[in-house]
Short mmCIF file of C-alpha atoms in Angstrom, two decimals:
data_model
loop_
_atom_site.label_atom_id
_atom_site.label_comp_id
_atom_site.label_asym_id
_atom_site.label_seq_id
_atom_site.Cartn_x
_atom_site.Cartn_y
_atom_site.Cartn_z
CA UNK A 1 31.84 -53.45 227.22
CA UNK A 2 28.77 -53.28 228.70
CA UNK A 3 28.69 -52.31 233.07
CA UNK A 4 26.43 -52.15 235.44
CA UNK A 5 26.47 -49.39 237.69
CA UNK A 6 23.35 -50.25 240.72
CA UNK A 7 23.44 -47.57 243.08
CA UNK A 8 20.90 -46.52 246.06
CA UNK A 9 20.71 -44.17 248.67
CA UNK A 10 20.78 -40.23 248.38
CA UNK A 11 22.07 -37.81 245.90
CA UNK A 12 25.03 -37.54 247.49
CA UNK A 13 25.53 -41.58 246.99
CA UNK A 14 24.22 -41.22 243.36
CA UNK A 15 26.38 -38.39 242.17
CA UNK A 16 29.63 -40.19 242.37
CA UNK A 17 28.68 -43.25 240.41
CA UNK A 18 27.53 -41.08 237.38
CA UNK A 19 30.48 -38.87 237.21
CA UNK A 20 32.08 -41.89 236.47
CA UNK A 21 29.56 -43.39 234.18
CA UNK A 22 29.67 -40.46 232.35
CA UNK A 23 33.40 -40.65 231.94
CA UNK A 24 33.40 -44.35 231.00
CA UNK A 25 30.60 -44.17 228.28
CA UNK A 26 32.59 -41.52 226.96
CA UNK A 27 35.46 -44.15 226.08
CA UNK A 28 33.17 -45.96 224.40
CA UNK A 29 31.17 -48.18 227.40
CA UNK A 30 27.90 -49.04 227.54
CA UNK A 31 25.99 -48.05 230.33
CA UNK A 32 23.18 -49.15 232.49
CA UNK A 33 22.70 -47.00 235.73
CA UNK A 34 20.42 -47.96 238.42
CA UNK A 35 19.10 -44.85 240.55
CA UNK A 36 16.27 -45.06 243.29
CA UNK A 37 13.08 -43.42 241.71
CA UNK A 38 13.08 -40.28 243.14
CA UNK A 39 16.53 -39.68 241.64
CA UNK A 40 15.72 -41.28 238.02
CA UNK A 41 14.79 -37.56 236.87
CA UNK A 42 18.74 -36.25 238.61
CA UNK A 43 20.35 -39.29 237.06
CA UNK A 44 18.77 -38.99 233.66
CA UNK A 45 19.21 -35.05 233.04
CA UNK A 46 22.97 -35.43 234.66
CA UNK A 47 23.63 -37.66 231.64
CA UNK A 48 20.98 -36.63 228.93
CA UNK A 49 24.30 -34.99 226.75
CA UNK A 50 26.42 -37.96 227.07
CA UNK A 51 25.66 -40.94 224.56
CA UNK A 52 25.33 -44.79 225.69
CA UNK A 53 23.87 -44.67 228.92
CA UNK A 54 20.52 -45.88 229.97
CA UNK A 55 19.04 -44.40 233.60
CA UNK A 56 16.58 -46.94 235.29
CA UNK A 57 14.83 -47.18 238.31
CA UNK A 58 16.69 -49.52 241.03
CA UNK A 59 15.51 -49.76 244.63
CA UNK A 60 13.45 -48.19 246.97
CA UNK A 61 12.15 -44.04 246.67
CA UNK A 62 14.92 -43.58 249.21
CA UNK A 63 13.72 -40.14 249.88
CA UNK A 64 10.55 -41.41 251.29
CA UNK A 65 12.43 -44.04 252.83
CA UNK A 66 14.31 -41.31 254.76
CA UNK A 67 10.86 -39.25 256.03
CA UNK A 68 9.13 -42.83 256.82
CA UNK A 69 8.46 -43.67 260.64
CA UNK A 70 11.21 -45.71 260.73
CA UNK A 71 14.11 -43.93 260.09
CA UNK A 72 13.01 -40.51 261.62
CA UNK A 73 11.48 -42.22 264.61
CA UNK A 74 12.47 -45.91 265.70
CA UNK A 75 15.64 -46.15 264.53
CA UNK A 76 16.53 -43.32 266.78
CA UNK A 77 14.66 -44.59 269.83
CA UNK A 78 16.05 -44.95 273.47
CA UNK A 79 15.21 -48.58 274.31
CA UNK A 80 17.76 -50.48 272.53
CA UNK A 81 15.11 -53.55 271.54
CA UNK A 82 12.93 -51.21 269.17
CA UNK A 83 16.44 -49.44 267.66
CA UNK A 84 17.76 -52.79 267.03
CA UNK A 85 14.58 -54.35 265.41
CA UNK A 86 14.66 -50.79 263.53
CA UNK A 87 17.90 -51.31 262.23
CA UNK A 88 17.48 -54.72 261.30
CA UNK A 89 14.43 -53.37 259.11
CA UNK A 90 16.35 -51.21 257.50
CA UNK A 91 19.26 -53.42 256.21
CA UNK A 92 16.00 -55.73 254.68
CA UNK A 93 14.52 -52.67 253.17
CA UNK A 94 14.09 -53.20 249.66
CA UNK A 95 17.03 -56.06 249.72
CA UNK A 96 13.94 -58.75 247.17
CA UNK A 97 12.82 -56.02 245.34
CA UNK A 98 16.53 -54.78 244.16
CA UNK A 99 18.22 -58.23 244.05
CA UNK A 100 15.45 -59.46 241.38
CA UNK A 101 16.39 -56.10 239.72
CA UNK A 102 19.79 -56.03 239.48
CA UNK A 103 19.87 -60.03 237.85
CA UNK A 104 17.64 -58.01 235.08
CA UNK A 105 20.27 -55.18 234.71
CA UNK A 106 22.92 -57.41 234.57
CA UNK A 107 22.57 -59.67 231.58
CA UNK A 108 25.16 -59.76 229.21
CA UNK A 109 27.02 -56.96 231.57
CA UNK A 110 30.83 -57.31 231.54
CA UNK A 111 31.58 -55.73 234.83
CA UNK A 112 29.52 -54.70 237.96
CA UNK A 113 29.98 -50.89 239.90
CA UNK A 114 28.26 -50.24 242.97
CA UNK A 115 28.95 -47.65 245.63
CA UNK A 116 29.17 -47.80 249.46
CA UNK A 117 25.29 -49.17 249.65
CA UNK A 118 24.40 -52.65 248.45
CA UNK A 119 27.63 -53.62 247.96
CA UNK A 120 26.49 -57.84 249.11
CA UNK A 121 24.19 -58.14 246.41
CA UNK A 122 26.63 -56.22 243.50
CA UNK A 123 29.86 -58.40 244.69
CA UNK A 124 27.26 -61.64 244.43
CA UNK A 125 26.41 -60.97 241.44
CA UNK A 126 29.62 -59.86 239.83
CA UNK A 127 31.45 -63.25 241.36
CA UNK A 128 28.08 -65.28 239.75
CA UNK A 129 28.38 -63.99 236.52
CA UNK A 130 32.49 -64.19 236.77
CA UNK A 131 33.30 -60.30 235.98
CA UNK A 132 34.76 -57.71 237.45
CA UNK A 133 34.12 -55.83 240.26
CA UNK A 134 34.21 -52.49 241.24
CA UNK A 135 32.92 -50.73 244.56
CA UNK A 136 32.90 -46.75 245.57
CA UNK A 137 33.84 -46.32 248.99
CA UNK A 138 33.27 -42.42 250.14
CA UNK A 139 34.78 -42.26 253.12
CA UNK A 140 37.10 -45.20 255.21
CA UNK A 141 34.74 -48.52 256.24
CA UNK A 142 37.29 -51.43 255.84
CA UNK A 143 39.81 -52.58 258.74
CA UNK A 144 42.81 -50.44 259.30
CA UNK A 145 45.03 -49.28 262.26
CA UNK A 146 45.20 -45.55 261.24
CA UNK A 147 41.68 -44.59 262.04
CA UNK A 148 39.35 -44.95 265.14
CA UNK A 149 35.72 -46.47 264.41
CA UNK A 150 34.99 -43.04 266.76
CA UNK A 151 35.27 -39.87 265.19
CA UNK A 152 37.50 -37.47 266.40
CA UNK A 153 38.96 -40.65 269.04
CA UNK A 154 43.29 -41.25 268.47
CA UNK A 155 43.39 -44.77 269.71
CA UNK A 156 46.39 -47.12 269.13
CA UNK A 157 46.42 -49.18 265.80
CA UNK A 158 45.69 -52.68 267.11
CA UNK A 159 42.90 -51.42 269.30
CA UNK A 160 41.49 -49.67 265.58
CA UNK A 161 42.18 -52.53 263.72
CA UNK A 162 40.32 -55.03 266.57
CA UNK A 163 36.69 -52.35 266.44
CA UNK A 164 36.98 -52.25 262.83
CA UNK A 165 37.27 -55.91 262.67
CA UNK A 166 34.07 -56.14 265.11
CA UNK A 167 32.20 -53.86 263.31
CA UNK A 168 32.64 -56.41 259.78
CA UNK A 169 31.99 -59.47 261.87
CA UNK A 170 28.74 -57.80 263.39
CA UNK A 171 28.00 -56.37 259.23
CA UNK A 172 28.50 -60.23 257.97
CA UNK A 173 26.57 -61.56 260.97
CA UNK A 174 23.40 -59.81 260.40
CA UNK A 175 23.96 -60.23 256.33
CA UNK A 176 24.63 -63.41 256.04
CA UNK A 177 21.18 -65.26 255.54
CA UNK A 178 19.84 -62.67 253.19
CA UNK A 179 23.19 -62.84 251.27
CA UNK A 180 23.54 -66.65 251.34
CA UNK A 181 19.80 -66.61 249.79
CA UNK A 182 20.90 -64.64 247.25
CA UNK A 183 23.55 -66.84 246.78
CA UNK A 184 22.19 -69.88 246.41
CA UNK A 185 19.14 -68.69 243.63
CA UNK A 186 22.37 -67.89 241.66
CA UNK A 187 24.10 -71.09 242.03
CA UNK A 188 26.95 -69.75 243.98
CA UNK A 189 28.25 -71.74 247.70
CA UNK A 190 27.23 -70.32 250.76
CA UNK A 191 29.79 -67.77 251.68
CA UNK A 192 31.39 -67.92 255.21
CA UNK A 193 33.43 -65.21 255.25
CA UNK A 194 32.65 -61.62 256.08
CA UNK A 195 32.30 -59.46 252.41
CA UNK A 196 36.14 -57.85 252.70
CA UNK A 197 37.46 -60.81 252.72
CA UNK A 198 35.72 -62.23 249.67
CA UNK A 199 36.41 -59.07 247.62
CA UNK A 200 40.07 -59.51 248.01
CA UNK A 201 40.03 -63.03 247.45
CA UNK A 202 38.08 -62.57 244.40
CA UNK A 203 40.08 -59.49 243.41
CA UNK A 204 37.90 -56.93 243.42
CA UNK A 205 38.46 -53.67 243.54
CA UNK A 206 37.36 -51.10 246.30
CA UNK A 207 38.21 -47.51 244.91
CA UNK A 208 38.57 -44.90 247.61
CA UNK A 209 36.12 -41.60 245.57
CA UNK A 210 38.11 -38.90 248.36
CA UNK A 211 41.13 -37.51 248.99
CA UNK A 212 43.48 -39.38 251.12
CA UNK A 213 44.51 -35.79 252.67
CA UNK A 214 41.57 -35.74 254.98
CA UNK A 215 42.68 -39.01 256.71
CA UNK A 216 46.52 -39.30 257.23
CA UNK A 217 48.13 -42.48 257.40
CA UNK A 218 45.45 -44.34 255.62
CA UNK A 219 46.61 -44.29 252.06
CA UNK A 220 49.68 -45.22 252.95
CA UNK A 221 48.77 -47.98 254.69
CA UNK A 222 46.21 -49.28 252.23
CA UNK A 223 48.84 -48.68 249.25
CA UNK A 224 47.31 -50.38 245.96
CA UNK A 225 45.34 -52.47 248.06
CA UNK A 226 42.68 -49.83 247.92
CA UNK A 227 43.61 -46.76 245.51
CA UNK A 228 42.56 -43.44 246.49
CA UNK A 229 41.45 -41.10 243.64
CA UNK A 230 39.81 -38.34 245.15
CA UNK A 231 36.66 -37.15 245.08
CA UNK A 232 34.52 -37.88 242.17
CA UNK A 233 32.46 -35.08 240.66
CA UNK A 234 30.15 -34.55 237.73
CA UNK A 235 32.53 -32.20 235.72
CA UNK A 236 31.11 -30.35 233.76
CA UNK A 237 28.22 -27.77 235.09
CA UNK A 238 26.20 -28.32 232.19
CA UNK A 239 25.09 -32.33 233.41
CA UNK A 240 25.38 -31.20 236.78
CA UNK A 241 21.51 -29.93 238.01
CA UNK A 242 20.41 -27.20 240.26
CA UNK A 243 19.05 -23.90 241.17
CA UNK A 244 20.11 -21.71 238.29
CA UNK A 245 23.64 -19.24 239.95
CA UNK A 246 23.93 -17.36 236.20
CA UNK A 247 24.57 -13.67 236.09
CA UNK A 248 20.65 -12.24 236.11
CA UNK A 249 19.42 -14.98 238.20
CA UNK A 250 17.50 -14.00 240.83
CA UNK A 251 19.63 -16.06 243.21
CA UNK A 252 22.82 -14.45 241.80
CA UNK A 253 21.64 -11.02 242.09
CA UNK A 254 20.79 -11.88 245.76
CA UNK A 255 24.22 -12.97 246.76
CA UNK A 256 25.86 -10.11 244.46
CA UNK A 257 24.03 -7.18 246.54
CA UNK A 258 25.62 -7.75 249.60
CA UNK A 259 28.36 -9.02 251.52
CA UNK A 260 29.02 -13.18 250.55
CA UNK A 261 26.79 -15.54 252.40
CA UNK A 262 26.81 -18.23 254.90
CA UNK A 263 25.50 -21.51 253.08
CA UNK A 264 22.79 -23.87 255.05
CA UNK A 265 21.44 -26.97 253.55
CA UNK A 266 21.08 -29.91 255.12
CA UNK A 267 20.48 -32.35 252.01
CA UNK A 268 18.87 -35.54 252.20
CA UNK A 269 18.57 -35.83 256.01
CA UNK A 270 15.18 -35.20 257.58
CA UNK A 271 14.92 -32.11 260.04
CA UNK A 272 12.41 -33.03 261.98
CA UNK A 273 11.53 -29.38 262.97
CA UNK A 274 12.70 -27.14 259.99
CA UNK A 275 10.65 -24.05 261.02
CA UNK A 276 13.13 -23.94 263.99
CA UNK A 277 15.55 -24.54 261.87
CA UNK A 278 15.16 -21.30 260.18
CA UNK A 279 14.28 -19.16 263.22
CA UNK A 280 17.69 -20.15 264.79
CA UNK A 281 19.69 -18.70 261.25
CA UNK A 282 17.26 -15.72 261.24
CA UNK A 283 18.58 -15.22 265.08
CA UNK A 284 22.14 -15.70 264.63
CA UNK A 285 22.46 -13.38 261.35
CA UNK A 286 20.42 -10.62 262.54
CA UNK A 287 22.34 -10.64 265.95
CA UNK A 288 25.74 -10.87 263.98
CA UNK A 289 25.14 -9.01 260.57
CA UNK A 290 25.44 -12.05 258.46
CA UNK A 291 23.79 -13.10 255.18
CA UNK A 292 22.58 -16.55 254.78
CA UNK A 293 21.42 -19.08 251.95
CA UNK A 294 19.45 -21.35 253.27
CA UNK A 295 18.50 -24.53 250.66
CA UNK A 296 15.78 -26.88 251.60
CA UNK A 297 17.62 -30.08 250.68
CA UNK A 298 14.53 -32.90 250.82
CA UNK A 299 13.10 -31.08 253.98
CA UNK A 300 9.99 -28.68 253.68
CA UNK A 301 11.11 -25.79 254.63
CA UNK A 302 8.42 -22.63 254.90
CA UNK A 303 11.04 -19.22 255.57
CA UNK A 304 10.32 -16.01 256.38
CA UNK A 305 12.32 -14.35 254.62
CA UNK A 306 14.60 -11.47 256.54
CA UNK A 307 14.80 -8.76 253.91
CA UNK A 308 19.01 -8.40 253.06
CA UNK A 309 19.63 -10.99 255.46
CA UNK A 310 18.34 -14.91 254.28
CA UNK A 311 17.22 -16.19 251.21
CA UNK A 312 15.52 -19.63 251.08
CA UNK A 313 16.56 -21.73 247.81
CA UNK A 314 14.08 -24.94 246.92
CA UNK A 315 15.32 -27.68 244.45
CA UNK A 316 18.26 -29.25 243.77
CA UNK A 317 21.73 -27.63 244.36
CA UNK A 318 24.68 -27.11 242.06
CA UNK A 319 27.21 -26.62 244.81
CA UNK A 320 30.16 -26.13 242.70
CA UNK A 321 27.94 -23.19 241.32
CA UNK A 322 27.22 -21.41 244.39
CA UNK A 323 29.98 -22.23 246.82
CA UNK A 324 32.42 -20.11 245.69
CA UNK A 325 30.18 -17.24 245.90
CA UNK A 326 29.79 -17.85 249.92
CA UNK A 327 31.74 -17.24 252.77
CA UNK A 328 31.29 -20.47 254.78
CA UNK A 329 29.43 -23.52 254.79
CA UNK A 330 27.16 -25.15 257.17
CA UNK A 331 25.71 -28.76 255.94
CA UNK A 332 24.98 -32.26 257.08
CA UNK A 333 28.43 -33.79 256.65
CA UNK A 334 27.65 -35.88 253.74
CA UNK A 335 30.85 -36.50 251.60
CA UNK A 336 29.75 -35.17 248.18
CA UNK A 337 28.89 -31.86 250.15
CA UNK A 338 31.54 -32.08 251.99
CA UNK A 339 33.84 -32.31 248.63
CA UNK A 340 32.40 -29.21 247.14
CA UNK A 341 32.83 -26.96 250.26
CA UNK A 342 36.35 -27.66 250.67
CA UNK A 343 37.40 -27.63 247.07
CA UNK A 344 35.73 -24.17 247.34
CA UNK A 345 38.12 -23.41 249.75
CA UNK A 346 35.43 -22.67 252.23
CA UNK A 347 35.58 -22.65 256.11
CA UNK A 348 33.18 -25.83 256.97
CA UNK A 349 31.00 -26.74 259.64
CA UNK A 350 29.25 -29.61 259.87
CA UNK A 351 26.27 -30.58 261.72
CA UNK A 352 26.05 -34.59 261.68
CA UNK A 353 23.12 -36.60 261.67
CA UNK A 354 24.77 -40.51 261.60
CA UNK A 355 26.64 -42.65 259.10
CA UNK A 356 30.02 -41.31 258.21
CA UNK A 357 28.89 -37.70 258.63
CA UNK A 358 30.71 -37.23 262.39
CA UNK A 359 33.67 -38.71 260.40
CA UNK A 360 33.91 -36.00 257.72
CA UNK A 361 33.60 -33.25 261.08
CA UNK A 362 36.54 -34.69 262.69
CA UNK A 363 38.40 -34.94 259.74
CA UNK A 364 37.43 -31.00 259.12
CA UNK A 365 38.61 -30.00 262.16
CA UNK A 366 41.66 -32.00 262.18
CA UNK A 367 42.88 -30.56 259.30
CA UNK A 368 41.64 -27.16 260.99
CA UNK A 369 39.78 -26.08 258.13
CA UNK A 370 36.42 -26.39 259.75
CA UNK A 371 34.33 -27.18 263.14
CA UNK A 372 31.94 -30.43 263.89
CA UNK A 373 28.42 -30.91 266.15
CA UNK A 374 25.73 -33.05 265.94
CA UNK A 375 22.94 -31.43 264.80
CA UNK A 376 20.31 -32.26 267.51
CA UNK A 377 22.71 -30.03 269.62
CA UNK A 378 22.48 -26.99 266.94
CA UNK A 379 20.77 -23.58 268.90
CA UNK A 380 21.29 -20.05 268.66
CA UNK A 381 24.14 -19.91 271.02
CA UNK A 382 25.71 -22.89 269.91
CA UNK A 383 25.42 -22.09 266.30
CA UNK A 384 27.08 -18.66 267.36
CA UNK A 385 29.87 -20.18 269.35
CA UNK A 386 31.25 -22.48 266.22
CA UNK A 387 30.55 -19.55 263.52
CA UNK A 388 32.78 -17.51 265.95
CA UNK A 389 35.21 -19.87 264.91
CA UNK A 390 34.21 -21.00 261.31
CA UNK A 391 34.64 -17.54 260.31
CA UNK A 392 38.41 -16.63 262.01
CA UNK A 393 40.81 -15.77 260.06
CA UNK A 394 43.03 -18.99 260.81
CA UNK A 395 40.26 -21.34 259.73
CA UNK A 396 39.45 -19.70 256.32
CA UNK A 397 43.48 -19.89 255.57
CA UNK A 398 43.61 -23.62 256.44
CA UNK A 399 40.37 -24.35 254.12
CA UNK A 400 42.11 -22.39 251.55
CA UNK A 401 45.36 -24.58 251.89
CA UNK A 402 43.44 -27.51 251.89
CA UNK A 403 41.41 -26.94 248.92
CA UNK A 404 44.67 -26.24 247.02
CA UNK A 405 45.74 -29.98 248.21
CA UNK A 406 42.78 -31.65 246.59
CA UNK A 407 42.69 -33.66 243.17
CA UNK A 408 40.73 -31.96 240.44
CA UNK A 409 37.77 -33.54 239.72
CA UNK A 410 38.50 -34.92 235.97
CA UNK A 411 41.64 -36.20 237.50
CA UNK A 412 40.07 -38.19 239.60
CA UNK A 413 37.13 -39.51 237.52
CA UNK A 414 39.85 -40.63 234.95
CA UNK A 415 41.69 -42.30 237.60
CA UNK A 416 38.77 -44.15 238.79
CA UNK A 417 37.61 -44.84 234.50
CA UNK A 418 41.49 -45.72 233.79
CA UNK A 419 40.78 -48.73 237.21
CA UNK A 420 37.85 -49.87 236.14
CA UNK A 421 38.99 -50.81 232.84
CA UNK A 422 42.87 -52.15 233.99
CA UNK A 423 40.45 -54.49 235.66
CA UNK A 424 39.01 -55.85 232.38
CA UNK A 425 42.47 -56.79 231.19
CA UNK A 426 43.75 -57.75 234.55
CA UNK A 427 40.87 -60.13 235.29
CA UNK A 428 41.39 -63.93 235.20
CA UNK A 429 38.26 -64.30 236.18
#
């Protein structure tokens, strides 16, 4: 069978999708994977060793979409008539450019896998071409009583299930003439129904890639509606790239001359002052004794390095690598990161930006295995405060139970492989 598998956004929305191309093309699939440009090079040498899969570029450079003017400047302004217009841009960004790709990738495909992002123009073009398909949610974003649309909030569940059912009315609202376009140059009716509704309809399938754990009630309540698999993970370290952790390494001989490390890396997201950034960690672990890696994620980050104390990583991360050789974690929030710190049983704190990042705090802290801020807030004597906290003795025993809860990795990509293809038998499409 051939699939499709577009997929935009960060690394952190990449990742996912080719753990589980990798897993399908080992069963014999072929494989076409879409990846923004700036994470072609990631997506190709994450599946150079595994036959039948071809890596091309889909989208916007979503890493300079993320430093552009618009997304570090207006899209967080205070009058609500430029934030609006600036979100508005956003949801248009690129929409022409990867719907006239994706009809290219899909010829002759017999199924269609997107993740969170994009998900319209995937489901349109799956339900146009009559195949399956498949979409990776990371974290909760349909309509359900168990969770607020507020992080952290415990609201009753018809008062949850009425926000989240505003929130996909106000989604379909501002999607619905670009999607209805779409529609219509494929020969398919104008939709009038918010996405959700079509996917069911249509049986699709909306796999839940984390552990249903972090979010009690939910999976449950979703049942087979939506299965939950876990997190999905490239398995083996080998296709998964990033700073080299082997015994010798200049990084490993770092971390194994002194006590374990705090981790800091705030991925994808933009710091929009990362010299501060670094003068806060320098503060807090000189003033406390701590040791800290500190990895640049996309931001450019220019350290002075604190002889015993911090050591500033560049490139790309293997977390399952070089979590397990730290004490605690302190990242963005995003739910690949997220995964890796609490399968290595670390103590997390997360320091939001937007998007479902306040969700994965609350759901840390919750569970008790962690603490939450935005990271606007994040100063020497806040940062102190929560590590106070991050570091007790409680804390790291609740990340360790935790961790011990999660599904393995391969277990959950084969899950997720064994859906995808019940869906080519179960289709009567």
């Amino acid at each position: 069978m051939k699939i499709v598998l577009p997929f935009t956004g960060s690394r952190g929305d990449v990742q996912p999708g080719l753990a589980l191309a990798v897993e399908l093309a080992g069963r014999g699939h072929s494989i076409e994977f879409g990846a923004p440009p700036n994470l072609v090079p990631f997506a190709a040498a994450a599946t150079a060793s595994t036959d039948g899969i071809t890596v091309v570029p889909f989208g916007p450079d979503t890493k300079a979409l993320l430093e552009s003017e618009l997304v570090r400047t207006r899209i967080k302004a205070r009058n609500p008539r430029t934030r609006l217009a600036a979100l508005a841009e956003l949801a248009n960004f690129g929409w022409d450019e990867m719907t006239q790709q994706l009809s290219k990738m899909a010829v002759g495909a017999d199924a269609v896998i997107t993740g969170t992002l994009g998900q319209e123009m995937a489901f349109n073009t799956a339900e146009a071409m009559g195949v399956p398909f498949i979409a990776l949610h990371y974290c909760p974003i349909r309509l359900n009583g168990s969770m607020s649309v507020i992080p952290g909030r415990q609201l009753p569940a018809a008062v949850n299930r009425a926000t989240w059912r505003l929130l996909e009315t106000t989604r379909w609202r501002s999607m619905k003439k670009r999607e209805n376009q779409q529609r219509h140059d494929l020969g398919l009716r104008a939709a009038t129904a918010p996405l959700p509704k079509r996917i069911s309809a249509y049986g699709g399938v909306e796999i839940q890639a984390y552990d249903g754990a972090l979010f009690p009630g939910l999976e449950r309540e979703w049942a087979n509606e939506r299965p939950f698999v876990g997190f999905l993970e490239l398995v083996s370290t080998a296709t998964t790239p990033g700073t080299d952790i082997g015994v010798g390494s200049p990084l490993r001989t770092w971390i194994d001359d002194g006590t374990a490390p705090l981790y800091f890396g705030f991925g994808s997201m933009p710091v929009r002052d990362p010299q501060s950034l670094v003068d806060t960690i320098e503060n807090v672990c000189r003033r406390n004794g701590y040791r800290a890696v500190v990895s640049s994620g996309w931001s450019a980050l220019s350290v002075r390095i604190v002889p015993g104390s911090v050591l500033a990583i560049t490139g790309p991360v293997d977390h399952a690598a070089v979590f397990p050789l730290c004490r605690a974690a302190v990242h963005h929030g995003g739910a690949g990161t997220t995964a890796a710190s609490i399968r290595a049983g670390l103590p997390t704190m997360v320091c939001w930006f937007s998007a479902d990042q306040p969700f994965w705090g609350a759901a840390l802290v919750r569970t008790g295995a962690g603490v939450s801020m935005k990271f606007s807030a994040l100063n020497t004597d806040s940062l102190t405060e929560r590590l106070a906290t991050l570091l007790a003795d409680r804390t790291a025993s609740r990340a360790q139970e935790l961790a011990a809860s999660m599904t393995p990795p391969a277990d959950a990509v084969r899950a997720s492989a064994d859906i995808v293809e019940r869906a080519f038998t179960t289709s009567d499409m």
